[in-house]
Short mmCIF file of C-alpha atoms in Angstrom, two decimals:
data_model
loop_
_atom_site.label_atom_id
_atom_site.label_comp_id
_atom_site.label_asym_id
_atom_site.label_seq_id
_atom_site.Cartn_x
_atom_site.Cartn_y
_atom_site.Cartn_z
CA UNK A 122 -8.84 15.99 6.12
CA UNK A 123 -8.24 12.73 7.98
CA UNK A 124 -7.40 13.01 11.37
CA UNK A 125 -4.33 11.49 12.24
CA UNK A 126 -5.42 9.48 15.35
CA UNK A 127 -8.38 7.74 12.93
CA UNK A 128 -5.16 6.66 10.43
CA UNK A 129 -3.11 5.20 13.44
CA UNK A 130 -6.25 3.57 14.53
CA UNK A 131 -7.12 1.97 11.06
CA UNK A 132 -3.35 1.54 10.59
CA UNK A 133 -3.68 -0.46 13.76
CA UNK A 134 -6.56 -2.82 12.84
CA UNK A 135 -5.13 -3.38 9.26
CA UNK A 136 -2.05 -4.84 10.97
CA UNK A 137 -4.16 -6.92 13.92
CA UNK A 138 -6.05 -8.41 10.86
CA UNK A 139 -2.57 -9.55 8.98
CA UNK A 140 -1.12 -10.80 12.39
CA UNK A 141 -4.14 -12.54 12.69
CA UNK A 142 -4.10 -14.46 9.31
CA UNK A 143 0.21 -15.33 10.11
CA UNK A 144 0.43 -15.79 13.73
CA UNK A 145 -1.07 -19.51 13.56
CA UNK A 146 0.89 -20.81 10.50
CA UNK A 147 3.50 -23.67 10.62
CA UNK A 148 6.96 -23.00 9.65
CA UNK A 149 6.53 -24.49 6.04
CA UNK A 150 3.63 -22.13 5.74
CA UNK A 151 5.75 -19.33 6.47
CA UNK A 152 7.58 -20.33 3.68
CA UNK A 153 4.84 -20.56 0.91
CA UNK A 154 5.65 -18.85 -2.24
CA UNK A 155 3.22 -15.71 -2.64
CA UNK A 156 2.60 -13.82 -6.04
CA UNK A 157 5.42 -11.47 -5.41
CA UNK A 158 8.51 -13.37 -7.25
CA UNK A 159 10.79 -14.76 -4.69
CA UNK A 160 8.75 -13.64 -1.70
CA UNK A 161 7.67 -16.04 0.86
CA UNK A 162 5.00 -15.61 3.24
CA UNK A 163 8.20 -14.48 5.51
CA UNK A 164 9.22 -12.33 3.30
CA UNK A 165 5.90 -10.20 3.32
CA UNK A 166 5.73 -10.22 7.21
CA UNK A 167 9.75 -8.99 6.87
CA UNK A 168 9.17 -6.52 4.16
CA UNK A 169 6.24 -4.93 6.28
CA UNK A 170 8.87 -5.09 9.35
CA UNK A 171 12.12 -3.18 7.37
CA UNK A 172 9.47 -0.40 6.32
CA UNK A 173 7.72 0.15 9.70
CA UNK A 174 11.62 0.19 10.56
CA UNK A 175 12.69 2.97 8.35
CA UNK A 176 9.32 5.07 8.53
CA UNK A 177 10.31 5.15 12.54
CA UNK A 178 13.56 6.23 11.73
CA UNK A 179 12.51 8.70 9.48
CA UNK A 180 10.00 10.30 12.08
CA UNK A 181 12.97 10.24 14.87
CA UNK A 182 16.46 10.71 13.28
CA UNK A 183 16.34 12.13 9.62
CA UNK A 184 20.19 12.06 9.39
CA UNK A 185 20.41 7.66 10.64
CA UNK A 186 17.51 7.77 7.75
CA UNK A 187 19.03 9.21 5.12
CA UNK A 188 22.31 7.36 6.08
CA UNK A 189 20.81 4.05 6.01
CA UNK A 190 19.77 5.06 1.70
CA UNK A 191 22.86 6.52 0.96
CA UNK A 192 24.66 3.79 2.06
CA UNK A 193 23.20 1.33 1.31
CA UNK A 194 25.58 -0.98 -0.64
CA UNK A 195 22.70 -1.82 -3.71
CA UNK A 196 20.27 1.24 -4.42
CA UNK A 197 17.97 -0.76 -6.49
CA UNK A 198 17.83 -4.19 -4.43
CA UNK A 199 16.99 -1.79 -1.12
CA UNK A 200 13.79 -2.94 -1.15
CA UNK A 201 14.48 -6.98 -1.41
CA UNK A 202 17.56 -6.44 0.81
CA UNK A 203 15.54 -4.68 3.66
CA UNK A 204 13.03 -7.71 3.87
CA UNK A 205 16.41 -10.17 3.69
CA UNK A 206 17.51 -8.52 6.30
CA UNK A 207 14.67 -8.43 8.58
CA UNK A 208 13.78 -12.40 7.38
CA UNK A 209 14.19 -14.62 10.37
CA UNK A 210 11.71 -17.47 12.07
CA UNK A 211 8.09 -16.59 13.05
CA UNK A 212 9.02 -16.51 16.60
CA UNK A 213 11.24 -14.01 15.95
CA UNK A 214 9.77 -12.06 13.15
CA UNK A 215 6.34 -11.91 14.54
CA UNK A 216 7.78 -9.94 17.96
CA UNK A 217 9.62 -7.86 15.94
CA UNK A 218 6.61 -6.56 13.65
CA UNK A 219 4.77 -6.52 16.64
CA UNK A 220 7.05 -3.85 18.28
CA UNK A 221 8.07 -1.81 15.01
CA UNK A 222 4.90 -0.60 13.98
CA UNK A 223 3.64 0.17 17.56
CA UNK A 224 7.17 2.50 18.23
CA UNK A 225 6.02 3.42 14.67
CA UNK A 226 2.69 4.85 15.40
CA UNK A 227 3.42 6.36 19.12
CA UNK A 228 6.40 7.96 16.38
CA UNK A 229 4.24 9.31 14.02
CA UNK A 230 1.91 10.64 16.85
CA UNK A 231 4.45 12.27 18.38
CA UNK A 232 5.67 14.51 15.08
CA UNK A 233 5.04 18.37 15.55
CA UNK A 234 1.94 19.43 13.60
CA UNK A 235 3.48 20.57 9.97
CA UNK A 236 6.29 18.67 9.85
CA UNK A 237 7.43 16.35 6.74
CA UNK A 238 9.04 13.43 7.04
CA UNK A 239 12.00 12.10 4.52
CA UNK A 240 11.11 9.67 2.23
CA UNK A 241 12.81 7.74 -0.78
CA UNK A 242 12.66 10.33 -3.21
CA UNK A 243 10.25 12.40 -1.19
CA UNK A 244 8.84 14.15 2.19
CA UNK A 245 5.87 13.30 3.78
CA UNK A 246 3.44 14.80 6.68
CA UNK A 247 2.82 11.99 9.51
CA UNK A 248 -0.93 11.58 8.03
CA UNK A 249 0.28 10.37 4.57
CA UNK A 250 2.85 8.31 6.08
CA UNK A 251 0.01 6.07 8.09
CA UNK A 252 -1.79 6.71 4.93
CA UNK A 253 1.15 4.83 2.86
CA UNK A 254 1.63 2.39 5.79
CA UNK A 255 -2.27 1.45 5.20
CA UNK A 256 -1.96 0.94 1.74
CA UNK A 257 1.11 -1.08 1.87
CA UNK A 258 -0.19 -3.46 4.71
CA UNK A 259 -3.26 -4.11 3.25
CA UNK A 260 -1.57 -4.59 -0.19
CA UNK A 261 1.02 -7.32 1.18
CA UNK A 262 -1.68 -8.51 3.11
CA UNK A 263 -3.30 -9.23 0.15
CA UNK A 264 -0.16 -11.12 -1.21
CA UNK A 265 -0.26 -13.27 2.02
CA UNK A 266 -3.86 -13.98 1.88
CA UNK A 267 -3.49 -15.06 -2.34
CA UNK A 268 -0.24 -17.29 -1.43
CA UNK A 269 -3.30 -19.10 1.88
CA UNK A 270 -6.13 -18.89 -0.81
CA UNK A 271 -7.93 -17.22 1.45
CA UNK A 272 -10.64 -14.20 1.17
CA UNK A 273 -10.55 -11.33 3.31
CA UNK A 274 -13.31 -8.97 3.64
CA UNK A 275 -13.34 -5.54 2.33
CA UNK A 276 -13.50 -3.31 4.73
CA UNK A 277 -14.23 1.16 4.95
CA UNK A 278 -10.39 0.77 5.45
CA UNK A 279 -9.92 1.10 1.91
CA UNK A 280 -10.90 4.31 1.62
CA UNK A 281 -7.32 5.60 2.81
CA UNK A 282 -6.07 3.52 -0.10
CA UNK A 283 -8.56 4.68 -2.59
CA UNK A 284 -7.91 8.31 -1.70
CA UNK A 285 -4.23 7.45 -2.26
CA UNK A 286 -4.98 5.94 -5.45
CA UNK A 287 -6.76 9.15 -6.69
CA UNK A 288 -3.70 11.50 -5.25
CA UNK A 289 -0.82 9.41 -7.19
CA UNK A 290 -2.78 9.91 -10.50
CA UNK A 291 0.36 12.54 -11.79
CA UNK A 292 3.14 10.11 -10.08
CA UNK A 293 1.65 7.16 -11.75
CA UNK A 294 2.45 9.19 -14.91
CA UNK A 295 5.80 10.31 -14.10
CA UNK A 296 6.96 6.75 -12.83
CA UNK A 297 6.26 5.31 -16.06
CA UNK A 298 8.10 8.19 -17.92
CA UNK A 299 4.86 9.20 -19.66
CA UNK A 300 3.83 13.33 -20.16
CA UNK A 301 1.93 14.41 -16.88
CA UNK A 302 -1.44 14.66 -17.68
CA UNK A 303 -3.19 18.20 -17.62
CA UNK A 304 -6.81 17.41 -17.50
CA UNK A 305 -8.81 15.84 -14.13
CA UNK A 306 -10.23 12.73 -13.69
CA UNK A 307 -13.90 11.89 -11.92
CA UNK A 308 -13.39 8.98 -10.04
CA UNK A 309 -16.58 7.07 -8.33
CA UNK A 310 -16.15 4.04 -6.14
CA UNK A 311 -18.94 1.24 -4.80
CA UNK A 312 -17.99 1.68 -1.29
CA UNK A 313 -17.52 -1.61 0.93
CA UNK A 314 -18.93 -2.35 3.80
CA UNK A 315 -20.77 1.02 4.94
CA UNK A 316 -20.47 1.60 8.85
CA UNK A 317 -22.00 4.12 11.13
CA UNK A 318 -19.06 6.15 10.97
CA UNK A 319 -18.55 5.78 7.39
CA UNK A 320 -21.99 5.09 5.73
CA UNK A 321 -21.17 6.88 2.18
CA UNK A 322 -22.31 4.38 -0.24
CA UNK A 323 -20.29 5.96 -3.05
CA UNK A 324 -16.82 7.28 -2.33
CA UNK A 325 -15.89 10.14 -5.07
CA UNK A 326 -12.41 12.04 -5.69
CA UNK A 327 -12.10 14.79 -8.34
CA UNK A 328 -14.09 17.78 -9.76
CA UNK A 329 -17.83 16.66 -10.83
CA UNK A 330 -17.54 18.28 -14.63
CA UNK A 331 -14.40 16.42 -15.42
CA UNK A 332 -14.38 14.85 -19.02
CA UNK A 333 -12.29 11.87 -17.90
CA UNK A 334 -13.63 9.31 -15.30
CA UNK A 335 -13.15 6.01 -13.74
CA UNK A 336 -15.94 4.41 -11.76
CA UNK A 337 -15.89 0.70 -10.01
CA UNK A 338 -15.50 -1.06 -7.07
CA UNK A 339 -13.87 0.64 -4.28
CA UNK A 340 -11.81 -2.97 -3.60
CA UNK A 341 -10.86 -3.01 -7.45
CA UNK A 342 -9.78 0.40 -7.82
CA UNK A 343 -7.55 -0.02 -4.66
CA UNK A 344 -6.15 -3.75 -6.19
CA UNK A 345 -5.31 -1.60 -9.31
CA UNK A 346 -3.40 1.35 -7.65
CA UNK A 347 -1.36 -1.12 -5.51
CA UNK A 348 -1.05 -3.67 -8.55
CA UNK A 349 -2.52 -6.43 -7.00
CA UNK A 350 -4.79 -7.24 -9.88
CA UNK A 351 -3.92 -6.85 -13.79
CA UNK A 352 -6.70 -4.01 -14.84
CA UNK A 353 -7.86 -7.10 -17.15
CA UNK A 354 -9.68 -8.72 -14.23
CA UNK A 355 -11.10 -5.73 -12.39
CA UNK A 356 -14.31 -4.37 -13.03
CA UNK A 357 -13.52 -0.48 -13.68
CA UNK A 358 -14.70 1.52 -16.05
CA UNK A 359 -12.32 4.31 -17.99
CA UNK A 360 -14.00 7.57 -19.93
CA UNK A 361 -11.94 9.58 -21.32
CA UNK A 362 -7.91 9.77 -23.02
CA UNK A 363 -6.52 10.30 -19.59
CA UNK A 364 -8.69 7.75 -17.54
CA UNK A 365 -8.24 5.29 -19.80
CA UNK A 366 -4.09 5.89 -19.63
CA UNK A 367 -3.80 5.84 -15.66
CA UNK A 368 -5.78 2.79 -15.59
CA UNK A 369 -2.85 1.27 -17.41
CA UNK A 370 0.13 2.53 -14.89
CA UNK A 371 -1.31 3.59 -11.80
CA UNK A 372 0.39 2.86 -8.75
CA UNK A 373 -0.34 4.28 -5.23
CA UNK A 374 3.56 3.59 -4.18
CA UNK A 375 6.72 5.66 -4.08
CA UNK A 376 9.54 4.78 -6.35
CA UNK A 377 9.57 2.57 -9.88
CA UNK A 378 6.89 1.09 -11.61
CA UNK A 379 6.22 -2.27 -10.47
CA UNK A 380 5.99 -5.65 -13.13
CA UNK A 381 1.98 -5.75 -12.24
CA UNK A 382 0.55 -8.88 -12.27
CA UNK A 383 -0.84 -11.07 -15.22
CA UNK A 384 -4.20 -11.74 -16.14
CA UNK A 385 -5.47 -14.41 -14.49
CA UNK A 386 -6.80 -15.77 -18.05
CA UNK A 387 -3.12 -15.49 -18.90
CA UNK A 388 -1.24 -17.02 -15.59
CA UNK A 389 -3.58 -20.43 -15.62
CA UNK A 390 -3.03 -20.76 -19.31
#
């Protein structure tokens, strides 16, 4: 198990590097379209903002947090109409991040061993929540670094994602309205960047004798499971009924299926 204090830490770092990549653009940067359709660069930065927002409230006042979904005045624009809300100017936006998702993480750090957090459509132990908060940083990150046409490194950061990935394998399923599968998948990553702390070359989730089994990049799989990348252009490898199925909805967050992207063959044609 991953010890909280490591996710805070990576959640940390996975932030500093986004701020990093926003905090010197011009105004009319800000306002670059990025994959997402409709989203601005601002719109990433305030979408990232909302959520840190409503994960703090969750940890610290479950009743404002389950007030703030059941009134809010559009279920199914919540998500567009959080980063509306939150949209403003770098110079205010940037502060505002800033100070959300440290409150966040002294929040989260602060949460009585064993307790779950409210969710949309779900609880979740602090651990999971950094875990989500990773995954969706690094994901709009990745949005924000697409709309600069920029590269960022991989990093052993991804391995909260990829474990993620591997643990929404049934979800993935039931968001898309499809049976629940009943068999296990194998899944074997190329790990990224291996560090002293983290020098596995080969990250692996599953039981060893499954049938089914997806093997790749670690980066890949976690573009996939946050749909960052249309499975056409990833190098990943499905065996098996059920591995070759997830490939085609998984998805790492809560709620509805996303629209995915489009082949890149297909979006320059």
């Amino acid at each position: 198990m991953v010890d909280l204090t490591e996710l805070l830490t990576d959640l940390a770092a996975e932030s500093a590097e986004l701020d990093a990549l926003v905090a010197p653009l011009s105004p009319a940067e800000w306002a670059r379209s990025t994959p997402a359709p409709g989203w601005t660069i601002g719109h990433q930065i305030a979408h990232l903002a909302w959520t840190d927002h409503a994960a703090q409230l969750a940890a610290t006042d479950a009743d404002a947090f389950y007030a703030s979904v059941t009134t809010a005045p559009d279920p199914a624009r919540l998500v567009d109409a959080g980063a509306e809300a939150f949209l403003a100017p770098a110079a205010e936006l940037l502060p505002r991040w800033r100070a959300g998702r440290t409150a966040l993480a002294a929040a989260l750090a602060a949460t009585p061993t064993g307790e779950k957090l409210p969710w949309y459509g779900t609880t979740m132990s602090p651990a999971s929540m950094a875990t989500a908060r990773i995954m969706e940083t690094w994901a709009h990150g990745t949005d924000v670094a697409d709309a600069l046409e920029v590269t960022r490194p991989a990093t052993a950061r991804l391995r909260h994602i990829a474990h993620l990935g591997f643990r929404t394998l049934r979800h993935s399923f039931a968001a898309h309205g499809r049976p629940l599968p009943t068999g296990s998948v194998r899944v074997e990553l190329t790990a990224p960047q291996p560090t002293a702390e983290h020098a596995d070359a080969t990250w692996v989730y599953g039981p060893a004798d499954a049938a089914d089994r997806v093997t790749g990049p670690a980066l890949d799989f976690c573009l996939l499971v946050t749909q960052r990348r249309n499975r056409a252009d990833l190098a990943l490898t499905a065996t098996g009924p059920v591995a070759e199925a997830w490939l085609d909805v998984a998805q790492a967050f809560a709620g509805p299926p996303g629209a995915g992207r489009v082949p890149t063959a297909q979006a320059t044609a």
